[in-house]
């Protein structure tokens, strides 16, 4: 039996496909290559190019392969874009998941682990955030992810499907050998943008606001290594395979770093002065997001390996130095 990784050519999906193979699992990857890259898919995985909104395509995958469980990353994930093009997010994230679930029910595939997000919480009232805290998304991306969680709940009740939603905080870093890593076009995430400066692709990094209610005035985030996220998906799938019930888990390190602290760590990793300039706040940014991941540790046995931001940025730097243009050389 194989694990189907939808969106397995993307950033977190490709690291998870790799981790599954390293754990000795049989892996099938499906991706429409809209934001993912064929070169990110491990050679040992069987690859299907297509879109989860295409029912015939999804049926074809389930009819061609013996699938024991699905890990679903196939979605759009840019907060800013979701505010400008909300219907794109409803179409891909919600309609896509609806078509996928239709096909899973029809083919008797009843286990799914999928990407949710810290953006489901919106402006959290307390830190660290617990899974039971209120969910009030402040952007359309977070809203569609929360709706996906709710869709799973009702489909579970009606059809017996079981799911795990993984609410990631700030995914970062790269495979330590530098072979795969983060590549978005356009890039909007802090760490890859910072590293463009020592890579001679950007003059300076912009700091979006230094008047937040935080110790140095810049936003605080919980940065979690992509390989630790990948391991959490395998543990979540195994939890479902062992009969675990529907569940939601935060995935973060439980430690917050400000934008200024991240830049300082990147200076230390690269030895480059990395000039920074204060700019206006970016719309929709909460001041602080820090996860409590105690539940994932207790219930799934998750043990993140990268709790040190310096090491995390080192892995990202190795990837960006060797692949300054991502997968498009
Ligand atoms: N930032 C800058 N300058 C930049 C880019 C980012 O100061 O050039 C700041 C942002 O304002 C924010 C922090 O760096 O305060 C981190 O920003 P990212 O864009 O790297 O990440 P976000 O926290 O905005 O978003 C991440 C994921 C989303 C997810 C969200 C949950 O990328 O998918 O966390 O809040 F929804």
Tab-separated table of C-alpha atoms and ligand atoms in Angstrom:
chain	number	residue	atom	x	y	z
A	1	UNK	CA	0.000	0.000	0.000
A	2	UNK	CA	1.233	3.494	-0.831
A	3	UNK	CA	0.893	6.944	0.706
A	4	UNK	CA	-0.510	9.563	-1.680
A	5	UNK	CA	1.143	12.973	-1.239
A	6	UNK	CA	-0.972	15.642	-2.927
A	7	UNK	CA	1.067	18.773	-3.560
A	8	UNK	CA	4.227	16.703	-3.157
A	9	UNK	CA	6.190	18.972	-5.535
A	10	UNK	CA	5.807	21.934	-3.179
A	11	UNK	CA	7.972	23.036	-0.283
A	12	UNK	CA	6.595	21.040	2.657
A	13	UNK	CA	5.156	18.288	0.432
A	14	UNK	CA	8.507	17.477	-1.191
A	15	UNK	CA	10.266	17.266	2.182
A	16	UNK	CA	7.501	14.961	3.433
A	17	UNK	CA	7.705	12.738	0.334
A	18	UNK	CA	11.456	12.438	0.954
A	19	UNK	CA	10.966	11.632	4.657
A	20	UNK	CA	8.347	8.975	3.834
A	21	UNK	CA	10.729	7.277	1.389
A	22	UNK	CA	13.527	7.411	3.958
A	23	UNK	CA	11.139	5.720	6.402
A	24	UNK	CA	10.714	2.896	3.863
A	25	UNK	CA	7.215	3.856	2.667
A	26	UNK	CA	5.883	3.474	-0.865
A	27	UNK	CA	5.109	6.997	-2.118
A	28	UNK	CA	2.851	8.380	-4.858
A	29	UNK	CA	3.017	12.123	-5.554
A	30	UNK	CA	0.339	14.134	-7.387
A	31	UNK	CA	0.795	17.814	-8.177
A	32	UNK	CA	-0.462	20.251	-10.818
A	33	UNK	CA	2.991	21.949	-10.869
A	34	UNK	CA	1.335	25.363	-10.628
A	35	UNK	CA	3.519	26.386	-7.691
A	36	UNK	CA	5.460	23.147	-7.201
A	37	UNK	CA	8.466	21.841	-9.122
A	38	UNK	CA	8.939	18.452	-10.789
A	39	UNK	CA	12.605	18.531	-9.716
A	40	UNK	CA	11.527	18.643	-6.061
A	41	UNK	CA	9.790	15.247	-6.326
A	42	UNK	CA	12.038	12.363	-5.238
A	43	UNK	CA	12.931	9.965	-8.073
A	44	UNK	CA	11.656	6.930	-6.149
A	45	UNK	CA	8.136	8.390	-5.886
A	46	UNK	CA	5.605	7.629	-8.656
A	47	UNK	CA	4.456	10.969	-10.055
A	48	UNK	CA	1.050	12.003	-11.489
A	49	UNK	CA	0.657	15.486	-12.922
A	50	UNK	CA	-2.838	16.866	-12.453
A	51	UNK	CA	-5.190	18.957	-10.403
A	52	UNK	CA	-7.278	17.907	-7.384
A	53	UNK	CA	-10.205	19.923	-8.790
A	54	UNK	CA	-10.279	17.463	-11.712
A	55	UNK	CA	-12.394	14.545	-10.506
A	56	UNK	CA	-11.362	12.277	-13.397
A	57	UNK	CA	-7.699	12.876	-12.546
A	58	UNK	CA	-8.162	12.120	-8.847
A	59	UNK	CA	-10.229	9.003	-9.653
A	60	UNK	CA	-7.473	7.863	-12.042
A	61	UNK	CA	-4.859	8.094	-9.259
A	62	UNK	CA	-7.004	6.116	-6.810
A	63	UNK	CA	-7.785	3.520	-9.497
A	64	UNK	CA	-4.129	3.138	-10.517
A	65	UNK	CA	-2.631	2.856	-7.032
A	66	UNK	CA	-3.379	1.056	-3.758
A	67	UNK	CA	-3.575	4.032	-1.389
A	68	UNK	CA	-3.616	3.479	2.405
A	69	UNK	CA	-3.769	7.167	3.292
A	70	UNK	CA	-3.561	10.665	1.836
A	71	UNK	CA	-1.333	13.554	2.919
A	72	UNK	CA	-2.836	16.676	1.404
A	73	UNK	CA	-0.716	19.802	0.764
A	74	UNK	CA	-2.339	20.839	-2.523
A	75	UNK	CA	-3.498	24.394	-1.807
A	76	UNK	CA	-2.660	28.059	-2.258
A	77	UNK	CA	-0.983	29.527	0.816
A	78	UNK	CA	-0.170	33.224	0.384
A	79	UNK	CA	-1.930	35.385	2.948
A	80	UNK	CA	-1.605	38.625	0.924
A	81	UNK	CA	-2.796	37.022	-2.318
A	82	UNK	CA	-5.792	35.510	-0.523
A	83	UNK	CA	-6.965	39.004	0.400
A	84	UNK	CA	-6.771	40.154	-3.228
A	85	UNK	CA	-8.113	36.980	-4.848
A	86	UNK	CA	-10.358	35.283	-2.269
A	87	UNK	CA	-12.240	33.216	-4.861
A	88	UNK	CA	-8.990	31.627	-6.044
A	89	UNK	CA	-8.589	30.359	-2.466
A	90	UNK	CA	-12.158	29.110	-2.225
A	91	UNK	CA	-11.756	27.371	-5.584
A	92	UNK	CA	-8.440	25.614	-4.984
A	93	UNK	CA	-8.476	25.076	-1.230
A	94	UNK	CA	-12.153	24.320	-0.681
A	95	UNK	CA	-13.515	23.134	-4.039
A	96	UNK	CA	-10.316	21.137	-4.579
A	97	UNK	CA	-10.666	19.452	-1.194
A	98	UNK	CA	-14.361	18.792	-1.862
A	99	UNK	CA	-13.535	16.965	-5.116
A	100	UNK	CA	-10.744	15.043	-3.399
A	101	UNK	CA	-13.032	13.929	-0.556
A	102	UNK	CA	-15.751	12.889	-3.044
A	103	UNK	CA	-13.237	10.667	-4.773
A	104	UNK	CA	-11.796	9.301	-1.506
A	105	UNK	CA	-15.289	8.337	-0.303
A	106	UNK	CA	-16.078	6.709	-3.658
A	107	UNK	CA	-12.853	4.687	-3.536
A	108	UNK	CA	-13.014	3.732	0.145
A	109	UNK	CA	-9.864	5.675	1.098
A	110	UNK	CA	-10.651	6.888	4.596
A	111	UNK	CA	-7.540	8.473	6.136
A	112	UNK	CA	-6.241	11.968	5.455
A	113	UNK	CA	-3.621	14.228	7.035
A	114	UNK	CA	-3.664	17.787	5.754
A	115	UNK	CA	-2.026	21.190	6.066
A	116	UNK	CA	-3.840	23.676	8.201
A	117	UNK	CA	-2.265	26.829	9.593
A	118	UNK	CA	-1.684	29.160	12.526
A	119	UNK	CA	-3.686	31.639	10.421
A	120	UNK	CA	-6.852	29.839	11.609
A	121	UNK	CA	-6.407	31.602	14.992
A	122	UNK	CA	-6.222	35.189	13.729
A	123	UNK	CA	-5.220	37.633	16.500
A	124	UNK	CA	-4.713	35.149	19.326
A	125	UNK	CA	-5.517	36.358	22.823
A	126	UNK	CA	-2.751	34.473	24.637
A	127	UNK	CA	0.592	32.847	23.993
A	128	UNK	CA	1.426	30.066	23.497
A	129	UNK	CA	-1.651	29.202	21.445
A	130	UNK	CA	-3.511	25.994	22.258
A	131	UNK	CA	-5.596	24.015	19.763
A	132	UNK	CA	-8.681	24.752	21.878
A	133	UNK	CA	-8.215	28.540	21.605
A	134	UNK	CA	-10.729	30.550	19.524
A	135	UNK	CA	-10.341	30.441	15.745
A	136	UNK	CA	-11.112	33.817	14.161
A	137	UNK	CA	-9.091	34.068	10.929
A	138	UNK	CA	-8.118	37.582	9.871
A	139	UNK	CA	-7.419	36.575	6.271
A	140	UNK	CA	-9.099	34.509	3.577
A	141	UNK	CA	-6.296	31.946	3.479
A	142	UNK	CA	-6.852	31.091	7.155
A	143	UNK	CA	-10.619	31.090	6.594
A	144	UNK	CA	-10.407	28.502	3.798
A	145	UNK	CA	-8.130	26.291	5.913
A	146	UNK	CA	-10.553	26.477	8.845
A	147	UNK	CA	-13.408	25.630	6.459
A	148	UNK	CA	-11.404	22.623	5.220
A	149	UNK	CA	-11.140	21.421	8.814
A	150	UNK	CA	-14.911	21.781	9.221
A	151	UNK	CA	-15.619	20.040	5.898
A	152	UNK	CA	-13.543	17.071	7.097
A	153	UNK	CA	-15.562	16.896	10.307
A	154	UNK	CA	-18.909	16.581	8.521
A	155	UNK	CA	-17.596	14.139	5.916
A	156	UNK	CA	-16.162	12.097	8.769
A	157	UNK	CA	-19.538	11.960	10.502
A	158	UNK	CA	-21.376	10.959	7.337
A	159	UNK	CA	-18.848	8.621	5.704
A	160	UNK	CA	-16.484	7.420	8.438
A	161	UNK	CA	-13.404	9.155	7.019
A	162	UNK	CA	-10.781	10.067	9.662
A	163	UNK	CA	-8.535	13.116	9.514
A	164	UNK	CA	-5.691	14.967	11.199
A	165	UNK	CA	-5.325	18.714	10.624
A	166	UNK	CA	-1.810	20.043	11.239
A	167	UNK	CA	-1.715	23.750	12.028
A	168	UNK	CA	1.772	24.862	11.063
A	169	UNK	CA	3.358	27.995	12.382
A	170	UNK	CA	6.249	29.450	10.301
A	171	UNK	CA	7.746	26.688	8.151
A	172	UNK	CA	11.394	27.309	7.271
A	173	UNK	CA	14.757	25.684	6.582
A	174	UNK	CA	15.668	23.045	4.012
A	175	UNK	CA	16.818	19.439	3.674
A	176	UNK	CA	20.238	19.554	5.440
A	177	UNK	CA	22.080	18.167	2.363
A	178	UNK	CA	20.885	21.231	0.412
A	179	UNK	CA	19.173	19.140	-2.293
A	180	UNK	CA	15.632	20.496	-1.815
A	181	UNK	CA	14.388	23.667	-0.163
A	182	UNK	CA	12.035	26.626	-0.275
A	183	UNK	CA	11.236	28.128	-3.699
A	184	UNK	CA	8.270	30.443	-4.195
A	185	UNK	CA	7.581	32.807	-7.035
A	186	UNK	CA	7.176	35.513	-5.956
A	187	UNK	CA	8.937	34.901	-2.639
A	188	UNK	CA	7.194	36.547	0.310
A	189	UNK	CA	8.630	34.700	3.310
A	190	UNK	CA	11.055	36.338	5.673
A	191	UNK	CA	13.996	33.907	5.803
A	192	UNK	CA	14.403	33.328	2.036
A	193	UNK	CA	14.072	37.078	1.456
A	194	UNK	CA	16.741	37.853	4.062
A	195	UNK	CA	19.097	35.310	2.468
A	196	UNK	CA	18.709	36.996	-0.926
A	197	UNK	CA	20.863	39.816	0.495
A	198	UNK	CA	24.046	37.770	1.137
A	199	UNK	CA	23.250	35.917	-2.133
A	200	UNK	CA	23.590	39.271	-3.977
A	201	UNK	CA	19.984	39.208	-5.198
A	202	UNK	CA	18.678	42.015	-2.967
A	203	UNK	CA	20.299	45.130	-1.489
A	204	UNK	CA	18.547	45.050	1.873
A	205	UNK	CA	15.704	43.455	3.785
A	206	UNK	CA	12.573	45.424	4.647
A	207	UNK	CA	11.245	45.147	8.199
A	208	UNK	CA	7.467	45.502	8.021
A	209	UNK	CA	6.747	47.660	11.059
A	210	UNK	CA	8.707	48.308	14.275
A	211	UNK	CA	5.818	49.687	16.315
A	212	UNK	CA	4.176	46.419	17.360
A	213	UNK	CA	3.598	45.725	21.065
A	214	UNK	CA	6.633	43.412	21.280
A	215	UNK	CA	10.000	43.967	23.067
A	216	UNK	CA	11.804	45.314	19.958
A	217	UNK	CA	8.656	46.464	18.136
A	218	UNK	CA	8.864	43.872	15.334
A	219	UNK	CA	6.558	40.872	14.827
A	220	UNK	CA	7.267	37.650	16.666
A	221	UNK	CA	6.845	34.263	14.997
A	222	UNK	CA	7.469	30.613	15.841
A	223	UNK	CA	9.870	29.192	13.214
A	224	UNK	CA	9.661	25.448	12.687
A	225	UNK	CA	11.969	23.404	10.471
A	226	UNK	CA	10.391	21.810	7.397
A	227	UNK	CA	11.960	18.407	8.194
A	228	UNK	CA	10.321	18.470	11.632
A	229	UNK	CA	7.013	19.244	9.918
A	230	UNK	CA	7.614	16.308	7.558
A	231	UNK	CA	8.115	13.922	10.499
A	232	UNK	CA	4.876	15.162	12.087
A	233	UNK	CA	2.944	14.152	8.934
A	234	UNK	CA	4.327	10.610	9.086
A	235	UNK	CA	3.452	10.348	12.794
A	236	UNK	CA	-0.049	11.712	12.103
A	237	UNK	CA	-0.640	9.198	9.313
A	238	UNK	CA	0.576	6.339	11.526
A	239	UNK	CA	-1.722	7.591	14.281
A	240	UNK	CA	-4.689	7.286	11.892
A	241	UNK	CA	-3.497	3.897	10.603
A	242	UNK	CA	-3.461	2.670	14.237
A	243	UNK	CA	-7.094	3.768	14.647
A	244	UNK	CA	-6.601	7.286	16.058
A	245	UNK	CA	-9.639	9.554	16.023
A	246	UNK	CA	-10.023	12.898	14.224
A	247	UNK	CA	-7.635	15.442	15.655
A	248	UNK	CA	-6.020	18.860	15.265
A	249	UNK	CA	-2.424	19.636	16.243
A	250	UNK	CA	-0.317	22.786	16.371
A	251	UNK	CA	3.215	22.405	15.027
A	252	UNK	CA	5.778	24.930	16.208
A	253	UNK	CA	8.838	25.171	18.452
A	254	UNK	CA	7.096	27.090	21.216
A	255	UNK	CA	9.727	29.839	21.015
A	256	UNK	CA	9.146	33.207	19.382
A	257	UNK	CA	11.708	35.236	17.426
A	258	UNK	CA	11.214	38.822	16.320
A	259	UNK	CA	11.940	39.914	12.750
A	260	UNK	CA	15.030	41.742	14.040
A	261	UNK	CA	16.240	38.622	15.854
A	262	UNK	CA	15.834	36.520	12.703
A	263	UNK	CA	17.872	39.045	10.709
A	264	UNK	CA	20.568	39.027	13.421
A	265	UNK	CA	20.778	35.221	13.291
A	266	UNK	CA	21.079	35.354	9.498
A	267	UNK	CA	23.960	37.842	9.851
A	268	UNK	CA	25.676	35.412	12.203
A	269	UNK	CA	25.122	32.427	9.850
A	270	UNK	CA	26.238	34.171	6.652
A	271	UNK	CA	28.836	36.624	7.990
A	272	UNK	CA	27.152	39.305	5.860
A	273	UNK	CA	26.042	42.642	7.398
A	274	UNK	CA	22.531	42.296	5.784
A	275	UNK	CA	21.320	45.915	5.825
A	276	UNK	CA	17.726	46.311	7.006
A	277	UNK	CA	15.253	49.142	6.522
A	278	UNK	CA	12.093	49.820	8.525
A	279	UNK	CA	8.995	50.027	6.332
A	280	UNK	CA	5.261	50.272	6.980
A	281	UNK	CA	3.370	47.415	8.584
A	282	UNK	CA	2.097	44.709	6.204
A	283	UNK	CA	-1.699	44.418	6.266
A	284	UNK	CA	-3.060	41.481	8.220
A	285	UNK	CA	0.085	40.660	10.261
A	286	UNK	CA	-0.659	39.671	13.863
A	287	UNK	CA	1.975	40.958	16.349
A	288	UNK	CA	2.781	37.581	17.786
A	289	UNK	CA	2.188	33.882	16.980
A	290	UNK	CA	3.726	31.204	19.193
A	291	UNK	CA	2.516	27.611	19.321
A	292	UNK	CA	1.993	25.241	22.140
A	293	UNK	CA	2.832	21.880	20.503
A	294	UNK	CA	2.512	19.849	23.687
A	295	UNK	CA	-0.446	17.968	22.235
A	296	UNK	CA	1.517	16.797	19.166
A	297	UNK	CA	4.369	15.736	21.438
A	298	UNK	CA	2.109	13.826	23.823
A	299	UNK	CA	-0.383	12.267	21.411
A	300	UNK	CA	1.788	11.747	18.307
A	301	UNK	CA	5.180	11.394	20.037
A	302	UNK	CA	6.522	14.255	17.893
A	303	UNK	CA	10.110	15.290	18.762
A	304	UNK	CA	11.287	18.287	16.717
A	305	UNK	CA	15.036	18.022	16.035
A	306	UNK	CA	15.690	21.672	15.149
A	307	UNK	CA	14.959	23.935	18.094
A	308	UNK	CA	17.833	26.313	17.340
A	309	UNK	CA	17.182	29.134	14.868
A	310	UNK	CA	20.880	29.388	13.938
A	311	UNK	CA	20.942	25.767	12.721
A	312	UNK	CA	17.596	26.193	10.961
A	313	UNK	CA	18.906	29.197	9.024
A	314	UNK	CA	22.134	27.301	8.226
A	315	UNK	CA	20.093	24.639	6.416
A	316	UNK	CA	18.180	27.321	4.479
A	317	UNK	CA	21.438	29.093	3.608
A	318	UNK	CA	22.996	25.878	2.243
A	319	UNK	CA	20.007	25.430	-0.084
A	320	UNK	CA	19.825	29.060	-1.257
A	321	UNK	CA	23.579	29.295	-1.841
A	322	UNK	CA	23.581	26.190	-4.013
A	323	UNK	CA	20.228	27.047	-5.713
A	324	UNK	CA	20.078	30.863	-5.940
A	325	UNK	CA	17.222	30.615	-8.458
A	326	UNK	CA	15.451	27.731	-6.770
A	327	UNK	CA	14.644	24.887	-9.157
A	328	UNK	CA	14.778	27.049	-12.284
A	329	UNK	CA	18.497	27.063	-13.102
B	1	LIG	N1	8.463	40.235	7.107
B	1	LIG	C1	9.255	41.375	7.028
B	1	LIG	N2	9.857	41.633	5.836
B	1	LIG	C2	9.719	40.850	4.739
B	1	LIG	C3	8.912	39.684	4.837
B	1	LIG	C4	8.294	39.406	6.053
B	1	LIG	O1	9.393	42.126	7.994
B	1	LIG	O2	10.298	41.175	3.694
B	1	LIG	C5	7.835	39.923	8.400
B	1	LIG	C6	6.331	39.781	8.307
B	1	LIG	O3	5.720	41.039	8.403
B	1	LIG	C7	6.057	38.862	9.493
B	1	LIG	C8	7.309	37.975	9.591
B	1	LIG	O4	8.309	38.676	8.834
B	1	LIG	O5	5.960	39.620	10.656
B	1	LIG	C9	7.122	36.609	8.978
B	1	LIG	O6	6.542	36.775	7.683
B	1	LIG	P1	6.368	35.584	6.631
B	1	LIG	O7	5.765	36.179	5.409
B	1	LIG	O8	7.663	34.852	6.505
B	1	LIG	O9	5.365	34.600	7.351
B	1	LIG	P2	3.905	34.898	7.942
B	1	LIG	O10	4.053	34.845	9.444
B	1	LIG	O11	3.260	36.061	7.362
B	1	LIG	O12	3.092	33.678	7.346
B	1	LIG	C10	3.275	32.367	7.745
B	1	LIG	C11	2.954	31.433	6.584
B	1	LIG	C12	1.510	31.520	6.213
B	1	LIG	C13	0.673	31.309	7.435
B	1	LIG	C14	1.054	32.278	8.508
B	1	LIG	C15	0.290	32.054	9.770
B	1	LIG	O13	3.734	31.773	5.478
B	1	LIG	O14	1.195	30.529	5.270
B	1	LIG	O15	2.438	32.118	8.815
B	1	LIG	O16	0.177	33.269	10.413
B	1	LIG	F1	-0.633	31.506	7.156
